[in-house]
Coordinates of C-alpha atoms in Angstrom, one line a residue:
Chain A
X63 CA 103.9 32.9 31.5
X64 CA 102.0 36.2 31.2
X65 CA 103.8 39.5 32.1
X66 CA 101.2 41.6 34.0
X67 CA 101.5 44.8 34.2
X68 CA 100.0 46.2 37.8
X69 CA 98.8 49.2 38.0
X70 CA 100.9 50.6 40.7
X71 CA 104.1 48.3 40.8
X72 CA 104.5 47.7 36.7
X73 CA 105.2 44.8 34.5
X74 CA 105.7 41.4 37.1
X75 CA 105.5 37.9 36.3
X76 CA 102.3 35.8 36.3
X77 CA 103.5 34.3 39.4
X78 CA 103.0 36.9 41.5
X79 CA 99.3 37.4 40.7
X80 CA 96.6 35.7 42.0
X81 CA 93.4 35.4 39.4
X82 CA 90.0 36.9 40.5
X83 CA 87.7 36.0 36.9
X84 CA 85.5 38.4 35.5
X85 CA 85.2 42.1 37.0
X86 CA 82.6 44.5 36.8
X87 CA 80.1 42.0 38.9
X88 CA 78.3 44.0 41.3
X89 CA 76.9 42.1 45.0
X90 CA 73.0 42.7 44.7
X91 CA 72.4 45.7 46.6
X92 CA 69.7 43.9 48.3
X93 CA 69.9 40.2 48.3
X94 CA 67.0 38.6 50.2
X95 CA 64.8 40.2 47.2
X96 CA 66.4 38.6 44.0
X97 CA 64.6 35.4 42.7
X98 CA 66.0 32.1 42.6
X99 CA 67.3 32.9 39.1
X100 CA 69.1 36.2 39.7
X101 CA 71.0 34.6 42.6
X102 CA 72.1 31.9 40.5
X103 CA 73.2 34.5 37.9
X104 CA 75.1 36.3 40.6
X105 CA 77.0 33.4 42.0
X106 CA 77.6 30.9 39.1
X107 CA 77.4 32.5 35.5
X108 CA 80.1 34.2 34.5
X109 CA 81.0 35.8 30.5
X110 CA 83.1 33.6 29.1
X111 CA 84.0 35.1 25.6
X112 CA 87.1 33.9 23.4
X113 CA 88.4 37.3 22.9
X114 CA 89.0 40.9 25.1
X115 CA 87.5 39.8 29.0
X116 CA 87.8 42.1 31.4
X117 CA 89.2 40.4 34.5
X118 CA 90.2 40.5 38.1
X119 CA 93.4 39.9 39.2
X120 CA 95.6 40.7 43.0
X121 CA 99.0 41.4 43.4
X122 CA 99.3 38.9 45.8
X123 CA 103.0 38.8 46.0
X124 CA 103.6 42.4 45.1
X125 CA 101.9 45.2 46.5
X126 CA 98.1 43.3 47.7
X127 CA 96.1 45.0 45.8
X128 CA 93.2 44.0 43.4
X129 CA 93.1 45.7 39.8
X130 CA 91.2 44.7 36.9
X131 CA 93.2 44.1 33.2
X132 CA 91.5 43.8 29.7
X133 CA 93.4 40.4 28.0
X134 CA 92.3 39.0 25.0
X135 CA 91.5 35.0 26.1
X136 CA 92.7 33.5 23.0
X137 CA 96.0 35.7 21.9
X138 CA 96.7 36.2 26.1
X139 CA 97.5 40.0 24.4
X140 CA 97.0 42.7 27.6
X141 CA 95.1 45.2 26.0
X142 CA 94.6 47.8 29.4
X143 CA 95.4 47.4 32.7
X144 CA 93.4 50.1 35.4
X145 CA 92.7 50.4 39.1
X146 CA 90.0 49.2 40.9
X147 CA 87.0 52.1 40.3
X148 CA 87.9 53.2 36.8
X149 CA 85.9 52.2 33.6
X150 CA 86.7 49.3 31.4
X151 CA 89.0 51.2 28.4
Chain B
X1346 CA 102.4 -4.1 22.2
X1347 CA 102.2 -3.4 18.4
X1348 CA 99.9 -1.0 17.1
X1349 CA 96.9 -2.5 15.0
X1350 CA 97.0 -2.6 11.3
X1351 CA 95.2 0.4 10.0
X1352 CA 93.1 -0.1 6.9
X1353 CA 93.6 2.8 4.5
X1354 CA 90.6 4.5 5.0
X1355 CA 88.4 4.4 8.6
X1356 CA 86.0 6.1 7.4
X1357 CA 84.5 8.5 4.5
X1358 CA 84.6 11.7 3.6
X1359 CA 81.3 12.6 2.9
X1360 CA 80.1 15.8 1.7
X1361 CA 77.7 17.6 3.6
X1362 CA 73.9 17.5 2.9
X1363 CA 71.5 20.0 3.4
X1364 CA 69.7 18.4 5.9
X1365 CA 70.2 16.2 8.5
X1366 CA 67.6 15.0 11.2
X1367 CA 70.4 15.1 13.8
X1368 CA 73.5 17.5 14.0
X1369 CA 75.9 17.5 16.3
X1370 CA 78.3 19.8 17.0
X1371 CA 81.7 18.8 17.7
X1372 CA 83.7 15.7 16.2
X1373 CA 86.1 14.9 19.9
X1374 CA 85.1 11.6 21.5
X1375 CA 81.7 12.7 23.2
X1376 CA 80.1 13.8 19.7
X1377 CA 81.4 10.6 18.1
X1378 CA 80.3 8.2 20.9
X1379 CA 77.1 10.4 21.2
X1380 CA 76.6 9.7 16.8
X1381 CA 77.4 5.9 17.5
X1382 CA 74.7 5.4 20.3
X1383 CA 72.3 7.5 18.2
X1384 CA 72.6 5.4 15.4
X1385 CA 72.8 1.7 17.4
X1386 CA 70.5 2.1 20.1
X1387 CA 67.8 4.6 18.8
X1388 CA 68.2 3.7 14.5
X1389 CA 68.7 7.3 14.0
X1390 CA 71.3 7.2 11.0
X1391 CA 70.3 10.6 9.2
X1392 CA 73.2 12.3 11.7
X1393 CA 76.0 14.8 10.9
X1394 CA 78.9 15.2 13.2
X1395 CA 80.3 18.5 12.3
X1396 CA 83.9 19.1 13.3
X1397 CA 85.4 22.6 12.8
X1398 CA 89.1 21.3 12.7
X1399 CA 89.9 17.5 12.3
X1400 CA 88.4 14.6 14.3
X1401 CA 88.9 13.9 17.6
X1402 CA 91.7 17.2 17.7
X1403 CA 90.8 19.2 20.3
X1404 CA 90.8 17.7 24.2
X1405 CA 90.2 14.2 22.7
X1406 CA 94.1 14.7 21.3
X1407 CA 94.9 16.2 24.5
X1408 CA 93.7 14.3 27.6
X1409 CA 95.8 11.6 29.8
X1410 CA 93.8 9.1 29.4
X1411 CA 92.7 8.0 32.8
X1412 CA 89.4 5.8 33.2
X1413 CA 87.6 5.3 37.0
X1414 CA 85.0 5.5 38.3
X1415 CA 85.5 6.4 41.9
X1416 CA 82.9 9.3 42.4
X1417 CA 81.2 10.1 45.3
X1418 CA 77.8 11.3 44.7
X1419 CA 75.4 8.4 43.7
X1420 CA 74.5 11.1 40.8
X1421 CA 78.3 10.7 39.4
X1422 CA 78.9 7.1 40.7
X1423 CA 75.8 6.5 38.4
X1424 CA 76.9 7.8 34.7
X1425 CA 81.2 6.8 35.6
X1426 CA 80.1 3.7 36.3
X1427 CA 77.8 3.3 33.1
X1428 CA 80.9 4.5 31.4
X1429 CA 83.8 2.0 32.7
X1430 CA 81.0 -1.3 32.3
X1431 CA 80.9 0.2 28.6
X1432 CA 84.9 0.4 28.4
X1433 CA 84.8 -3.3 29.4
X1434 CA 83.2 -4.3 26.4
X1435 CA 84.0 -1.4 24.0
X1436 CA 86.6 -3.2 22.4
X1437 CA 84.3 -6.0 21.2
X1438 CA 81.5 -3.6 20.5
X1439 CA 83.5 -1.6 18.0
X1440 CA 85.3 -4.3 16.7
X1441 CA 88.6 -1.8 17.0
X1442 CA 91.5 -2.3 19.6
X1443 CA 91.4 0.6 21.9
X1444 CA 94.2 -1.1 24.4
X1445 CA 92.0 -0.5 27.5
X1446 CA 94.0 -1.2 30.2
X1447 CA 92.6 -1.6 33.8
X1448 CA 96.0 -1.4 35.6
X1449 CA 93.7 0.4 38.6
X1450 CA 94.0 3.9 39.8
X1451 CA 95.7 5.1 43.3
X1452 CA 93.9 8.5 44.8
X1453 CA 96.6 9.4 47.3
X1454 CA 96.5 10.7 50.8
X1455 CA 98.3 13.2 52.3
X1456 CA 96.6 14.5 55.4
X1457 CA 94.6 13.4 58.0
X1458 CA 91.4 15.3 56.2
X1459 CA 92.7 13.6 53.0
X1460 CA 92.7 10.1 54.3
X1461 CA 88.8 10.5 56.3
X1462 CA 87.9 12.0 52.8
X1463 CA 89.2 8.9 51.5
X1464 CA 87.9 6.5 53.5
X1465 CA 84.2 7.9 52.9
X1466 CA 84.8 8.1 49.5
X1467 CA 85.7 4.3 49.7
X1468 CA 82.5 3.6 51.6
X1469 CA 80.2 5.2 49.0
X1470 CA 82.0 3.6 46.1
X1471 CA 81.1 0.3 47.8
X1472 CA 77.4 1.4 48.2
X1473 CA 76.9 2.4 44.7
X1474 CA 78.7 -1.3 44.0
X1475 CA 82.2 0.6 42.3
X1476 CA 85.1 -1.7 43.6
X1477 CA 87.2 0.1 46.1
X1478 CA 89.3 -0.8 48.7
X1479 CA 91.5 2.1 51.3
X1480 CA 95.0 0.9 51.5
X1481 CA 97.4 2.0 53.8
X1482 CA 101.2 2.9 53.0
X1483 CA 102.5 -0.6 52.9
X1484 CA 100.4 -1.7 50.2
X1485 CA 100.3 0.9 48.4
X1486 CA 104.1 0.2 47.8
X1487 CA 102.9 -3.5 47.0
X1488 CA 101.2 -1.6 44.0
X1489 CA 103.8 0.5 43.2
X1490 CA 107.1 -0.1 43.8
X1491 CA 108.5 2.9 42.4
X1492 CA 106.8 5.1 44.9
X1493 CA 107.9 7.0 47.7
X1494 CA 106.2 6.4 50.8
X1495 CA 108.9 7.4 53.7
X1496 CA 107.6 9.6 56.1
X1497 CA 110.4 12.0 56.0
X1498 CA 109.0 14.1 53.0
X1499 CA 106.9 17.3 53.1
X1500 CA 103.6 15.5 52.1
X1501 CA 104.3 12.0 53.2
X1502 CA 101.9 9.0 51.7
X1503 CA 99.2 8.1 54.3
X1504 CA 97.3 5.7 52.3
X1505 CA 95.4 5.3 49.6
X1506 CA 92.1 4.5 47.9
X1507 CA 92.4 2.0 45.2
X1508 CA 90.2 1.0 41.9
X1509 CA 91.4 -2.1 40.5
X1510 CA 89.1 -2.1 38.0
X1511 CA 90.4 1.7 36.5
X1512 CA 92.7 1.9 33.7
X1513 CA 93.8 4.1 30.6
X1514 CA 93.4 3.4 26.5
X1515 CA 94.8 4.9 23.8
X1516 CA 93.0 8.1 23.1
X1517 CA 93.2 8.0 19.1
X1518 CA 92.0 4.5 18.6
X1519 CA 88.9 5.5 21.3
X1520 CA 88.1 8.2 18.8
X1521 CA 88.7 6.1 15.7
X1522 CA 86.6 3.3 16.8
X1523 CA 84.1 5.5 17.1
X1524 CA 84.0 6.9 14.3
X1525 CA 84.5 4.0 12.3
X1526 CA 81.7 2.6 13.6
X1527 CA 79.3 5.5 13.3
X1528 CA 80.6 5.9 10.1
X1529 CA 79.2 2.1 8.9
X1530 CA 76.0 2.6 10.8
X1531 CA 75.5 5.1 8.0
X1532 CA 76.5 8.5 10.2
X1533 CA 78.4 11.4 8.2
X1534 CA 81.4 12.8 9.6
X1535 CA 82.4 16.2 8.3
X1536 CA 85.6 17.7 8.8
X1537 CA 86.6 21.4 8.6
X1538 CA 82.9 22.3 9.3
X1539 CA 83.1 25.5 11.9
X1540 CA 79.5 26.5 13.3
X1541 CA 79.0 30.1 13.0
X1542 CA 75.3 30.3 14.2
X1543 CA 72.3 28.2 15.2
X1544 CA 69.3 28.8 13.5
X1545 CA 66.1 28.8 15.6
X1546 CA 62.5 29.8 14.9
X1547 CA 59.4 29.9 17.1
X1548 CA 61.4 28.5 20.2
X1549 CA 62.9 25.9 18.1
X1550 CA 66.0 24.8 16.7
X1551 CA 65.9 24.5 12.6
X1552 CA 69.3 24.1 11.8
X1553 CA 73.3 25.6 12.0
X1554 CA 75.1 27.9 9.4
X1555 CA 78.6 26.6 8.9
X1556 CA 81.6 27.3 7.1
X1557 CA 80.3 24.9 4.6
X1558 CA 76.9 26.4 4.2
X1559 CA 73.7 26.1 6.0
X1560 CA 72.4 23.0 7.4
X1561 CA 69.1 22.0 8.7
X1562 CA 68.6 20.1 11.2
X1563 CA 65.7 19.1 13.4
X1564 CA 67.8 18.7 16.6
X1565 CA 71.2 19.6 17.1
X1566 CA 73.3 18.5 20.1
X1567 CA 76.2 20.6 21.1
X1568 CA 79.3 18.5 22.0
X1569 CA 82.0 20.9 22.3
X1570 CA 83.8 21.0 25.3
X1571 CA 86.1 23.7 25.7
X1572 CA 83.4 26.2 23.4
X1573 CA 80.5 25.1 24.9
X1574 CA 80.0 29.0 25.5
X1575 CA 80.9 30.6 22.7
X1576 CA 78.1 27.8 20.6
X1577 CA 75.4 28.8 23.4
X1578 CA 75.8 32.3 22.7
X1579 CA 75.2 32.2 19.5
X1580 CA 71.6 31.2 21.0
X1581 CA 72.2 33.9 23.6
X1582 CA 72.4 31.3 26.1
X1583 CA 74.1 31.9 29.3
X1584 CA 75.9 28.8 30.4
X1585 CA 77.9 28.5 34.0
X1586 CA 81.0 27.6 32.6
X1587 CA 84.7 29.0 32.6
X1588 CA 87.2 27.8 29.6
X1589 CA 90.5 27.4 31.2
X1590 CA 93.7 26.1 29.7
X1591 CA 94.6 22.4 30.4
X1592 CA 98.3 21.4 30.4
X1593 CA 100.0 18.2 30.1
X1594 CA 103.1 16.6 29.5
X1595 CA 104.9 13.2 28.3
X1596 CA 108.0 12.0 29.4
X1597 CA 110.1 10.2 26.4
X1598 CA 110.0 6.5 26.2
X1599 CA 111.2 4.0 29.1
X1600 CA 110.8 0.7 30.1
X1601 CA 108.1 -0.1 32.1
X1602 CA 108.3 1.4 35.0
X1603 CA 104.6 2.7 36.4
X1604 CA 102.2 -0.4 36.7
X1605 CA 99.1 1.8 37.4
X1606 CA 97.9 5.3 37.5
X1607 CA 98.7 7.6 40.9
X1608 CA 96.8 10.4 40.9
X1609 CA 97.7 13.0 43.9
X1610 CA 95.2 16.1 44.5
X1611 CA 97.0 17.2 47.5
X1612 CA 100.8 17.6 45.6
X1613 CA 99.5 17.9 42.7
X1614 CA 99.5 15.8 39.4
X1615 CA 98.4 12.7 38.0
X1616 CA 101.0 9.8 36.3
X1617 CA 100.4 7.3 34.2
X1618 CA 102.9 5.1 31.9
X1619 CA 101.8 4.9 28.3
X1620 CA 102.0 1.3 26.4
X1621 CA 104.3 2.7 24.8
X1622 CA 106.4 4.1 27.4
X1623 CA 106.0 7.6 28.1
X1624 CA 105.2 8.8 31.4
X1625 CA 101.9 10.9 31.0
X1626 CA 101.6 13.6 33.5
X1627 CA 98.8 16.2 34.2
X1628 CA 98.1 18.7 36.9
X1629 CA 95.5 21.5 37.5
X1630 CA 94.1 24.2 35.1
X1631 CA 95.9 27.5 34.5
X1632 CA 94.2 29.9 36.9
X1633 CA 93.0 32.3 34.6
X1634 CA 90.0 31.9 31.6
X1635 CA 91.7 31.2 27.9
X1636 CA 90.8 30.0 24.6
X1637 CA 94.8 29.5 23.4
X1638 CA 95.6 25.6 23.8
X1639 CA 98.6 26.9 25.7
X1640 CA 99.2 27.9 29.4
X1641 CA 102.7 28.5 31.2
X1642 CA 105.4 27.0 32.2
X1643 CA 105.6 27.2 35.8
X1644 CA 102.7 25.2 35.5
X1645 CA 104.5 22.7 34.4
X1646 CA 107.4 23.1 36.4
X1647 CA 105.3 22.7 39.8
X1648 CA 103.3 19.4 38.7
X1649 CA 107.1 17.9 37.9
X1650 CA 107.9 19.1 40.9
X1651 CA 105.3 17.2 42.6
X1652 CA 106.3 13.7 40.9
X1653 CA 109.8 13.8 42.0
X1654 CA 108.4 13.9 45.3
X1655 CA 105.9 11.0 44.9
X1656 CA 108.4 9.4 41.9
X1657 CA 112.3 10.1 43.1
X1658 CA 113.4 7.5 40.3
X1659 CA 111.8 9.9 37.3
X1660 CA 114.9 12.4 38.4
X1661 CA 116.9 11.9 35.0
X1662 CA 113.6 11.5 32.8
X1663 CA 113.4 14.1 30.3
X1664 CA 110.6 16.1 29.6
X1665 CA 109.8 15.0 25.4
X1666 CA 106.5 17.4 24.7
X1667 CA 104.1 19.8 26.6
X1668 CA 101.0 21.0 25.4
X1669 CA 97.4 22.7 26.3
X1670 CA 93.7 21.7 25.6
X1671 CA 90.6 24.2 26.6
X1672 CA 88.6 22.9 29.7
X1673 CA 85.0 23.3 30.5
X1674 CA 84.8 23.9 34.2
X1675 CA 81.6 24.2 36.3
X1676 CA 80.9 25.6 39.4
X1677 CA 80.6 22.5 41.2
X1678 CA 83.0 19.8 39.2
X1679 CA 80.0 17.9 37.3
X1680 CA 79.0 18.5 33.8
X1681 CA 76.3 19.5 32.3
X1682 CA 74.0 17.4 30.3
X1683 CA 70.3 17.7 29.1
X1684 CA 68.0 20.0 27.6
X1685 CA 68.0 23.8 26.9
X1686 CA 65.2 26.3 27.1
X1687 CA 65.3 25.9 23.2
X1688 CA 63.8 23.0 21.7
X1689 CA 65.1 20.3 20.2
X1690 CA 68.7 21.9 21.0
X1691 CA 70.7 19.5 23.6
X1692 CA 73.7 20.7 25.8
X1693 CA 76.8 18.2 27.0
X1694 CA 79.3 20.7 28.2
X1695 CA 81.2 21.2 31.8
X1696 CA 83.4 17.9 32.3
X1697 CA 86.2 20.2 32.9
X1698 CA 89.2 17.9 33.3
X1699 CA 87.3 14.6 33.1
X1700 CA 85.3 14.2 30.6
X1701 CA 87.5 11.4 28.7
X1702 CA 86.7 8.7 31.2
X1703 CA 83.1 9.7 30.7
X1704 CA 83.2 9.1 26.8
X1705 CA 81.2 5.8 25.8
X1706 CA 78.6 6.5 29.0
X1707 CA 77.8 10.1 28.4
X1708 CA 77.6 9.3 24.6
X1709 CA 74.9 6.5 25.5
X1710 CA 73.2 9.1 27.5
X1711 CA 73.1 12.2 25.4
X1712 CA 72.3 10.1 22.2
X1713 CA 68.9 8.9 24.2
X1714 CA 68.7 12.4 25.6
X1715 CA 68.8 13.5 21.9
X1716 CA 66.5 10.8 20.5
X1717 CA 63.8 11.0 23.0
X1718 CA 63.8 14.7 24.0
X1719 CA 63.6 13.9 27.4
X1720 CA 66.9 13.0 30.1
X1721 CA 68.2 9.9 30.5
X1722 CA 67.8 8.5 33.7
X1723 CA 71.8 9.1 34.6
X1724 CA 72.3 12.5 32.7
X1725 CA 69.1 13.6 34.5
X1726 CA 70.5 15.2 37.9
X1727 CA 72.8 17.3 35.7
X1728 CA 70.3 19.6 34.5
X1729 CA 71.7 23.3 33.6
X1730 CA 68.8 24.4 36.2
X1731 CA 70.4 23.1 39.0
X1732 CA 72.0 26.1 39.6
X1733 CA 69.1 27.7 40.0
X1734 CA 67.3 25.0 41.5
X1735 CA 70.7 24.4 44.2
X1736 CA 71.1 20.9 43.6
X1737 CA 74.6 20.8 42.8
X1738 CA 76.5 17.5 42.4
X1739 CA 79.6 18.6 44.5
X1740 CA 82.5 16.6 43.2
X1741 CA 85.6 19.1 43.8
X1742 CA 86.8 16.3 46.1
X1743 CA 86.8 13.1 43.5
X1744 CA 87.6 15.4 40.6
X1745 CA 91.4 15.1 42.1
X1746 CA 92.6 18.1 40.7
X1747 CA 91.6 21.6 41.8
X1748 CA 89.8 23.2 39.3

């Protein structure tokens, strides 16, 4: 089981997390004028590296709120946990 | 039942050549099946299988086993059912035991929505000529006995759908068979061979660079499950897929207990009983996206959790060995099989947790796919544009885990 470190309440069991996949996607900022293709992009394609991914993930049973952590996908290793807002380290 | 009598050696251990006409990437049961059809149906011999770690080792090692066809999209119903008429004569075809056993499959029902999902499901298996039949409590306990089906539990047994004609086989022999027999039809099977890159000029595919050295090739098929997306980037290929761990479990050896296979989306896990005697258990992926062949224990601990409800008799079975295989997993459930925007380079990728079942059928398919650079007729709805295009082939429902 991972041990998570959120960014407000500290290191918590995987439990307690809910998973959100990749962050950093952005909602078009104006939808009807995408093509076909970009909306697909938007809604189904996602990276999907084996190695550092910058994710999404809730504190669902802690404090509620949504941060993004940096977690190598083959090791599991947490390489940066930040708030919602900041830059990927 | 004994195990066969293995000859020394199934199959070479050829060195590989320069060129091949066909390469394809990945040596679990898809590529194999996909180098056997390529070679008996089509006469296309002059075909590598390159494996980066030892045949048949990744999710081929991995998976539970269980064989239906009890989709409910004509689209799915269409290549599953290709798949299990192929399993009924596999044995013979390869001329290698693969104990298929069609013990049937129980999909069970635990709310009203579950049992009207059910029920429809039922109907279109009957329309698309899959044997089906909705059972209620009662007779499910005439197919197995061991199950709980009093109403006093939090997610009582309302019924449920039943294919007779579903099963399991033993994994390893599946992959062997395979490969033993694309091995005689003159197919070269090379171990520890890691793709690093995919050569491609002009819009076309030319070859791969290995571990082992370049090799041309004038179409390569990428069969690799779980990496499916690390392989396409080296094309900078985009593909819709999240790589998730996979967990499951075996019990250690008891009498036979389990005569079929119960499979539970609603609390949870599937069950099987090994010839041999294990219980085989599965559940859902691990939430988050991973490359380690490992995910965690509470995992486990909730899908055990949800057999002692279904199986109060497996109370005093020990748990004997847990492990973790990489899943493909698409947006909508279905995988992904056909072209690419680069020629002569063929994608089979996105069965998520199901792709076993699939294993002789999608390797008939993708080997014609391969051979005549166009879809066959059953791999042709799951095109990689129909997430563009919208037509999904929604089978979150008959996939009967959540992924």
């Amino acid at each position: 089981m991972l041990l998570i470190p959120c960014p407000w309440c500290g290191p918590r069991d995987e439990t307690e997390y809910r998973y959100g996949g990749q962050a950093h996607i952005a909602y078009p900022e104006d939808p009807a004028a995408v093509t076909d293709e970009e909306w697909a992009r938007y809604l189904f394609f996602r990276d999907n590296p084996n190695g550092p991914f910058a994710e999404r993930w809730c504190h669902s049973a802690g404090c509620r709120r949504w941060f993004n952590l940096l977690r190598d996908t083959v090791t599991n290793e947490i390489l940066a946990a930040y708030r919602i807002g900041e830059p990927r380290p | 039942m004994a195990a066969p009598q293995q000859p020394e050696h199934l199959w070479r251990t050829p060195e590989p050549k320069r060129a091949y006409d066909v390469v394809i990437v990945g040596g679990g049961g898809h590529g194999l099946a996909t180098a056997y059809y390529l070679a008996k149906n089509h006469g296309i011999t002059d075909v590598a299988v390159l494996e980066r770690g030892w045949l048949a080792g990744g999710n081929m090692a991995r998976n539970t086993t269980i064989i239906r066809s009890n989709y409910l999209w004509d689209e799915s119903a269409g290549i599953y059912e290709h798949a299990l008429k192929l399993w009924e004569g596999l044995e013979d075809d390869l001329g290698y035991p693969i104990q298929f056993s069609q013990r049937g499959v129980l999909n069970l029902a635990h709310s009203l929505q579950d049992v009207r999902d059910s029920v429809r499901r039922v109907n279109a298996n009957l329309l698309n000529g899959i044997d089906a039949e909705w059972l209620e409590p009662e007779q499910v306990k005439e197919i197995c006995p061991i199950l709980d089906i009093s109403p006093d539990v939090r997610y009582p047994v309302l019924g449920a759908t039943f294919q007779s004609r579903a099963g399991i086989a033993k994994h390893d022999y599946v992959a062997w068979g395979f490969a033993r027999a694309a091995d005689a039809l003159g197919v070269d099977l090379i171990q520890d061979c890691e793709v690093t890159g995919i050569d491609v000029h002009d819009g076309r595919v030319t070859g791969v660079q290995t571990s082992r050295g370049p090799i041309a090739a004038n179409r390569v098929g990428l069969s690799a499950a779980g990496h499916s997306s690390v392989l396409a980037a080296m094309v900078g290929l985009d593909l819709p897929i999240q790589s998730h761990p996979l967990q499951a479990l075996v019990s250690e050896l008891l009498e036979p207990v389990h005569p079929t296979v119960v499979m539970s989306a609603a609390v949870h896990v599937y069950i099987s009983q090994a010839h041999k005697g294990e219980l085989v258990m599965g559940a859902g992926i691990d939430s988050y996206n991973g490359y380690g062949q490992r995910g965690a224990f509470h995992i486990i601990e909730r899908q055990m959790a949800a057999a002692l409800e279904l199986f109060p008799v497996f109370a005093r079975a020990h748990v004997l060995r847990t492990w973790g295989g990489i899943v493909d997993v698409s947006p909508d459930a279905s995988p992904i099989v056909g072209l690419t925007p680069i020629e002569g380079l063929y994608l089979n990728c996105g069965w998520g947790t199901g792709g076993f079942k699939a294993t002789p059928g999608v390797g008939w398919c993708f080997a014609q796919t391969v051979a005549y650079g166009a879809p066959h007729p059953l791999n042709a709805p799951f095109t990689l544009e129909r997430f563009t295009t919208g037509a999904l082939v929604d089978e979150h429902g008959a996939a009967a885990v959540a992924h």
